[in-house]
Short mmCIF file of C-alpha atoms in Angstrom, two decimals:
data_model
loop_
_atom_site.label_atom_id
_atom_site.label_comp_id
_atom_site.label_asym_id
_atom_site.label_seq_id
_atom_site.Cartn_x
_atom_site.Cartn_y
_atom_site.Cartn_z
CA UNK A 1 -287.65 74.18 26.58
CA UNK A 2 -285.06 76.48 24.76
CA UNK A 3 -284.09 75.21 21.64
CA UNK A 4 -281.67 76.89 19.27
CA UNK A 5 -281.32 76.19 15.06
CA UNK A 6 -278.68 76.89 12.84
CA UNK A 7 -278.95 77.27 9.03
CA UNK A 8 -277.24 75.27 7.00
CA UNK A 9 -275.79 73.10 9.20
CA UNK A 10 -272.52 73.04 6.95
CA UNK A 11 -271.87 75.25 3.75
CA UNK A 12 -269.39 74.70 1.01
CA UNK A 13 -268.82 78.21 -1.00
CA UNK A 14 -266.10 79.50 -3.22
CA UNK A 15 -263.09 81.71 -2.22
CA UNK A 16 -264.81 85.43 -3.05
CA UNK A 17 -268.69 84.78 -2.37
CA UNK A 18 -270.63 85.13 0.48
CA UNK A 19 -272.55 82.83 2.77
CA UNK A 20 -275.29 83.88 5.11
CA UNK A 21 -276.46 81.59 8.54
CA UNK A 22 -279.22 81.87 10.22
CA UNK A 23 -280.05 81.55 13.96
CA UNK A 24 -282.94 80.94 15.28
CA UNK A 25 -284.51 80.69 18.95
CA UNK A 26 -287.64 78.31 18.07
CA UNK A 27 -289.42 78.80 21.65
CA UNK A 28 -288.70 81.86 23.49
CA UNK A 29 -287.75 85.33 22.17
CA UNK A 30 -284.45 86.92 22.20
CA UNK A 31 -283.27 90.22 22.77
CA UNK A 32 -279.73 89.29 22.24
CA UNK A 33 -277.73 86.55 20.24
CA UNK A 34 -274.04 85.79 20.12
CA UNK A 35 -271.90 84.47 17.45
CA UNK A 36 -268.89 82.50 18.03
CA UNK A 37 -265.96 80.59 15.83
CA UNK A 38 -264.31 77.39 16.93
CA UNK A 39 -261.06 76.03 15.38
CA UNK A 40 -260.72 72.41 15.35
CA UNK A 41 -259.34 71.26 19.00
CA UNK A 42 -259.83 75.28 20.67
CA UNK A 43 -262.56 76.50 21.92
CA UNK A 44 -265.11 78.72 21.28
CA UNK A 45 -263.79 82.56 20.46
CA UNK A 46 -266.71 85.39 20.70
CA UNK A 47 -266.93 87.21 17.46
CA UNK A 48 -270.13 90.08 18.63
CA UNK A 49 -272.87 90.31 20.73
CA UNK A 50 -276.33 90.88 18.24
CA UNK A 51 -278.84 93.06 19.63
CA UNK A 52 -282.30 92.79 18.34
CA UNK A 53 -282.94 96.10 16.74
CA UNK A 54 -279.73 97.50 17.03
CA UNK A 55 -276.07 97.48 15.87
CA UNK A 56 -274.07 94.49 17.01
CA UNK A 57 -271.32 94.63 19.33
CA UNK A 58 -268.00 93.22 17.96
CA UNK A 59 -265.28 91.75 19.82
CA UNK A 60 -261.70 93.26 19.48
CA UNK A 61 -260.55 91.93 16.03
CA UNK A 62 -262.87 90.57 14.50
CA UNK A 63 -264.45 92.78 11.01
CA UNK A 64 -267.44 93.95 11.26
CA UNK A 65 -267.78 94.69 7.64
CA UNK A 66 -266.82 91.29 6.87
CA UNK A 67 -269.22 89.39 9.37
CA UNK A 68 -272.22 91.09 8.67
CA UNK A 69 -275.22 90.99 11.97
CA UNK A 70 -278.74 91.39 11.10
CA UNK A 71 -280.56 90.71 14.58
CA UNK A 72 -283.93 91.80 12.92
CA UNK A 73 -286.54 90.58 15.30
CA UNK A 74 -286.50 88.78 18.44
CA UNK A 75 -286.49 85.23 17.24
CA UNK A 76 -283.72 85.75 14.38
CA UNK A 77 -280.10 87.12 13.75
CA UNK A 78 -278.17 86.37 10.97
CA UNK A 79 -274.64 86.22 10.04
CA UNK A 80 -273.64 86.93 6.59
CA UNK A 81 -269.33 86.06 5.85
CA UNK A 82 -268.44 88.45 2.74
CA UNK A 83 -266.15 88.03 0.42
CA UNK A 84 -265.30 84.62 1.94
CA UNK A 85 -261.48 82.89 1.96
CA UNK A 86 -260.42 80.33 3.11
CA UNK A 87 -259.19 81.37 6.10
CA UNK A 88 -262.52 81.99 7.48
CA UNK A 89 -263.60 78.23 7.10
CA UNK A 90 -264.85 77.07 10.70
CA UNK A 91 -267.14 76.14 13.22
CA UNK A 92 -269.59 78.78 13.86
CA UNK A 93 -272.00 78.84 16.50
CA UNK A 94 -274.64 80.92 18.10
CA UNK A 95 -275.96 81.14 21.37
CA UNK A 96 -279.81 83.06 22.33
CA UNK A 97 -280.23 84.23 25.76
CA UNK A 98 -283.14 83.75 27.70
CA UNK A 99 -284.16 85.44 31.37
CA UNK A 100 -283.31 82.67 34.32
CA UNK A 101 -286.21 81.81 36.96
CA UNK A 102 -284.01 82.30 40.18
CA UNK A 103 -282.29 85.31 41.84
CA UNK A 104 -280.55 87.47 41.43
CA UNK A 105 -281.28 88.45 37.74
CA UNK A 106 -279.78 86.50 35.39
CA UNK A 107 -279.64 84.98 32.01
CA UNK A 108 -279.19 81.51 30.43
CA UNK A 109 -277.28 80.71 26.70
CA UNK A 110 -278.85 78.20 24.90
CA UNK A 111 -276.34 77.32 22.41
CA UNK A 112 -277.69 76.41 18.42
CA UNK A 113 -276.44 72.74 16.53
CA UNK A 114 -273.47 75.16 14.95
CA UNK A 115 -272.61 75.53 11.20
CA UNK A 116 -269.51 74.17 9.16
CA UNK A 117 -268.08 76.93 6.67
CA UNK A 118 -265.44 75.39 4.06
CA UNK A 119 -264.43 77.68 1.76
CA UNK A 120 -262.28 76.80 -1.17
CA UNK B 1 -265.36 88.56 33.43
CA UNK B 2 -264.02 86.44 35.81
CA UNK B 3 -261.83 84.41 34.58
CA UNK B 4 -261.98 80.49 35.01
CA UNK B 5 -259.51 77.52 35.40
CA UNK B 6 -259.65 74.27 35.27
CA UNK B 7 -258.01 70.64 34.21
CA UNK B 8 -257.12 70.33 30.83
CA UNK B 9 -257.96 66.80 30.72
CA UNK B 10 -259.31 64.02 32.89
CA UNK B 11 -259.58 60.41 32.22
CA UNK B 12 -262.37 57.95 34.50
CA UNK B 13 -263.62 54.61 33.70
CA UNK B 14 -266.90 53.70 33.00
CA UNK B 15 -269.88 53.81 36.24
CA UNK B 16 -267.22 56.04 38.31
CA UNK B 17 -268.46 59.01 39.47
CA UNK B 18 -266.49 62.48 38.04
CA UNK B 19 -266.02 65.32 39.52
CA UNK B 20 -264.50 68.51 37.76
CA UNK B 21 -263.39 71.59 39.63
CA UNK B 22 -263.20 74.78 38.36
CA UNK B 23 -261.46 77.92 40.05
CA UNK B 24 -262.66 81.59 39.38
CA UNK B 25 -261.33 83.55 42.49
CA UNK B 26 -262.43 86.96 40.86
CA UNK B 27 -266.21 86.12 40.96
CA UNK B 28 -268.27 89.27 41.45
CA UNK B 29 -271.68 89.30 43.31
CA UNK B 30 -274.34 89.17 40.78
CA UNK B 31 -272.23 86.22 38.95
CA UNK B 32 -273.97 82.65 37.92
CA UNK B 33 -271.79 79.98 37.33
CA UNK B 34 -272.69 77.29 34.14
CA UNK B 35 -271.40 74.26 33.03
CA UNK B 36 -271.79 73.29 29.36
CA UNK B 37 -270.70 69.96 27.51
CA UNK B 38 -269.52 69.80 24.25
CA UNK B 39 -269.13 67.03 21.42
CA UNK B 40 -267.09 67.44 18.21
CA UNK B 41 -268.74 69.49 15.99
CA UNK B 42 -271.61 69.97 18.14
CA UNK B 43 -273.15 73.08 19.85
CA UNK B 44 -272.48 73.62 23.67
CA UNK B 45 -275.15 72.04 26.10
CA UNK B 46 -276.47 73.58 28.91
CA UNK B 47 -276.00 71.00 31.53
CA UNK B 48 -276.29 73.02 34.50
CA UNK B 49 -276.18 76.53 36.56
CA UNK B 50 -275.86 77.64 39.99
CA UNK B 51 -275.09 80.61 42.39
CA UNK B 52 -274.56 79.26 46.18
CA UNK B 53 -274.58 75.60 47.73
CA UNK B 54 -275.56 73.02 45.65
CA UNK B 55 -277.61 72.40 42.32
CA UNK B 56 -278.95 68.83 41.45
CA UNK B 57 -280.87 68.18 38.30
CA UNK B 58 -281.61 64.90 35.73
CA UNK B 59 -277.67 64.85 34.79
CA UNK B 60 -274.95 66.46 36.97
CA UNK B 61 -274.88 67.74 40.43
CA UNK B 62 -272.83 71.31 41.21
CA UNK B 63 -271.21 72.36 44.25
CA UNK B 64 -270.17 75.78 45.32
CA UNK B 65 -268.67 77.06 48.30
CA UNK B 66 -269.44 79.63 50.57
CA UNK B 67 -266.42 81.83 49.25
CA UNK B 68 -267.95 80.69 45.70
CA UNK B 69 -264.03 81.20 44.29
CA UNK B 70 -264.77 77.52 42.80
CA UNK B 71 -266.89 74.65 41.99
CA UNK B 72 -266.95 71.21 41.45
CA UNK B 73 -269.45 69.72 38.29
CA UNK B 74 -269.86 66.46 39.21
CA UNK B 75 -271.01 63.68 36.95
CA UNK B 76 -272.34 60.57 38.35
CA UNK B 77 -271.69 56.84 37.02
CA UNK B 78 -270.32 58.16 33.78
CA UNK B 79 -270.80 56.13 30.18
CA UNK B 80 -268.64 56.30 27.65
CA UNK B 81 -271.08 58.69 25.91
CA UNK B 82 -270.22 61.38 28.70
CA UNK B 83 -266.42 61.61 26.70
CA UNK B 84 -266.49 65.12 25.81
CA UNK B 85 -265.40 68.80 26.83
CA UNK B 86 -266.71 70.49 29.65
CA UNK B 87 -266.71 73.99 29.97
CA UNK B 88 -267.14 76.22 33.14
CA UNK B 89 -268.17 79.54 33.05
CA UNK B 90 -268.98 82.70 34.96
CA UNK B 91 -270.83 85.58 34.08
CA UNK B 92 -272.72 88.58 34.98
CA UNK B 93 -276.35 88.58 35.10
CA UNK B 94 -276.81 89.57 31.87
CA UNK B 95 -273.88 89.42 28.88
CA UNK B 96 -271.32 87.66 27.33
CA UNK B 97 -269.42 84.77 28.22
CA UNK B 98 -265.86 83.96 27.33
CA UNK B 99 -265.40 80.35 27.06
CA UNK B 100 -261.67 79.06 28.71
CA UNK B 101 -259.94 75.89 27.25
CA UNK B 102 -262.49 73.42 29.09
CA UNK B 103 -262.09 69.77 30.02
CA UNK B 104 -261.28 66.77 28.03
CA UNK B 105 -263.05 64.01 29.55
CA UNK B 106 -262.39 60.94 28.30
CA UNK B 107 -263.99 57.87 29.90
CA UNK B 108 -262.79 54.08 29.32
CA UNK B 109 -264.62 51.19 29.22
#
């Protein structure tokens, strides 16, 4: 299998404090982790790429001092939303990505249960 | 990335069989192409991934041309459980993916 958890699975926090989620890959390891955000009827934005070991990768636009990436081993990354508003209440999701069987090289996402930020 | 489109929305009754097409004419070689379904406030599921011809597992089939500029998800004898949005994506053999706007399949008893 490839399963995927989220912690919490929704979060209620204050305007000003900060909430960290965890993702985990439960039965394979993983190099790399991404972290999305979905608004209610869009679809899913990419916010960074999370290397284990490394710095993550974030997309154009999105803070990278305000959505803190801790990718520190190959089963766990975190994402930690400072200083929270309530702007930055969503969906947020993360995705592990595991080595596919078949040719040519490729990879499969395995997408976690998500996590609902409110922030008030 | 090659970039995908395909319907906004499609409505089917229940035990039809669905098919979904998906365009991505900018495909490059080393490119898998993966389906995902989505429920509100849910995670993406993998439902299924292909390169060439034609994938079948427990769920969906997939068909993909020769030219591989498309491919068709199809679901057979939907339920209305199946109402959800399905995404198609390409990507390279190893990165990101960007998700489009998907499909809004709604079936009706």
């Amino acid at each position: 299998g490839a399963v995927v958890s989220q912690h919490p699975s929704w979060v209620i926090c204050k305007s000003g404090t900060s909430v960290k989620i965890e993702c985990r890959s439960l039965d394979f390891q993983a190099t790399t982790m991404f972290w999305y955000r979905q608004f209610p009827k869009q679809s899913l934005m990419l916010m960074a790429t999370s290397n284990e070991g490394s710095k993550a990768t974030y997309e154009q636009g999105v803070e990278k001092d305000k959505f803190l990436i801790n990718h520190a081993s190959l089963t766990l990354s975190t994402l930690t939303v400072t200083s929270a508003h309530p702007e930055d209440s969503s969906f947020y999701i993360c995705s592990a990505q595991k080595p596919g069987l078949a040719q040519p090289l490729h990879y499969e996402q395995y997408f976690g249960p998500g996590t609902r930020l409110t922030v008030t | 990335l090659a970039k995908t489109t395909q319907p906004i929305s499609m409505d089917s009754y229940e035990g039809q069989e669905v098919n979904i097409t998906c365009s991505h004419n900018n495909i490059a070689t080393n490119d898998y192409i993966t389906w995902y379904q989505q429920f509100p406030s849910q995670g993406p599921r993998f439902i299924i991934q292909g390169y060439k011809t034609k994938v079948t597992n427990e769920v969906a089939s997939l068909f993909i041309p020769a030219d591989r500029k498309s491919s068709t998800l199809s679901l057979p004898r939907v339920s209305l459980s199946d109402t959800a949005v399905y995404y198609c994506l390409v990507g390279p053999g190893r990165g990101k993916l960007i998700f489009g706007q998907g499909t809004e399949l709604s079936v009706k008893p």
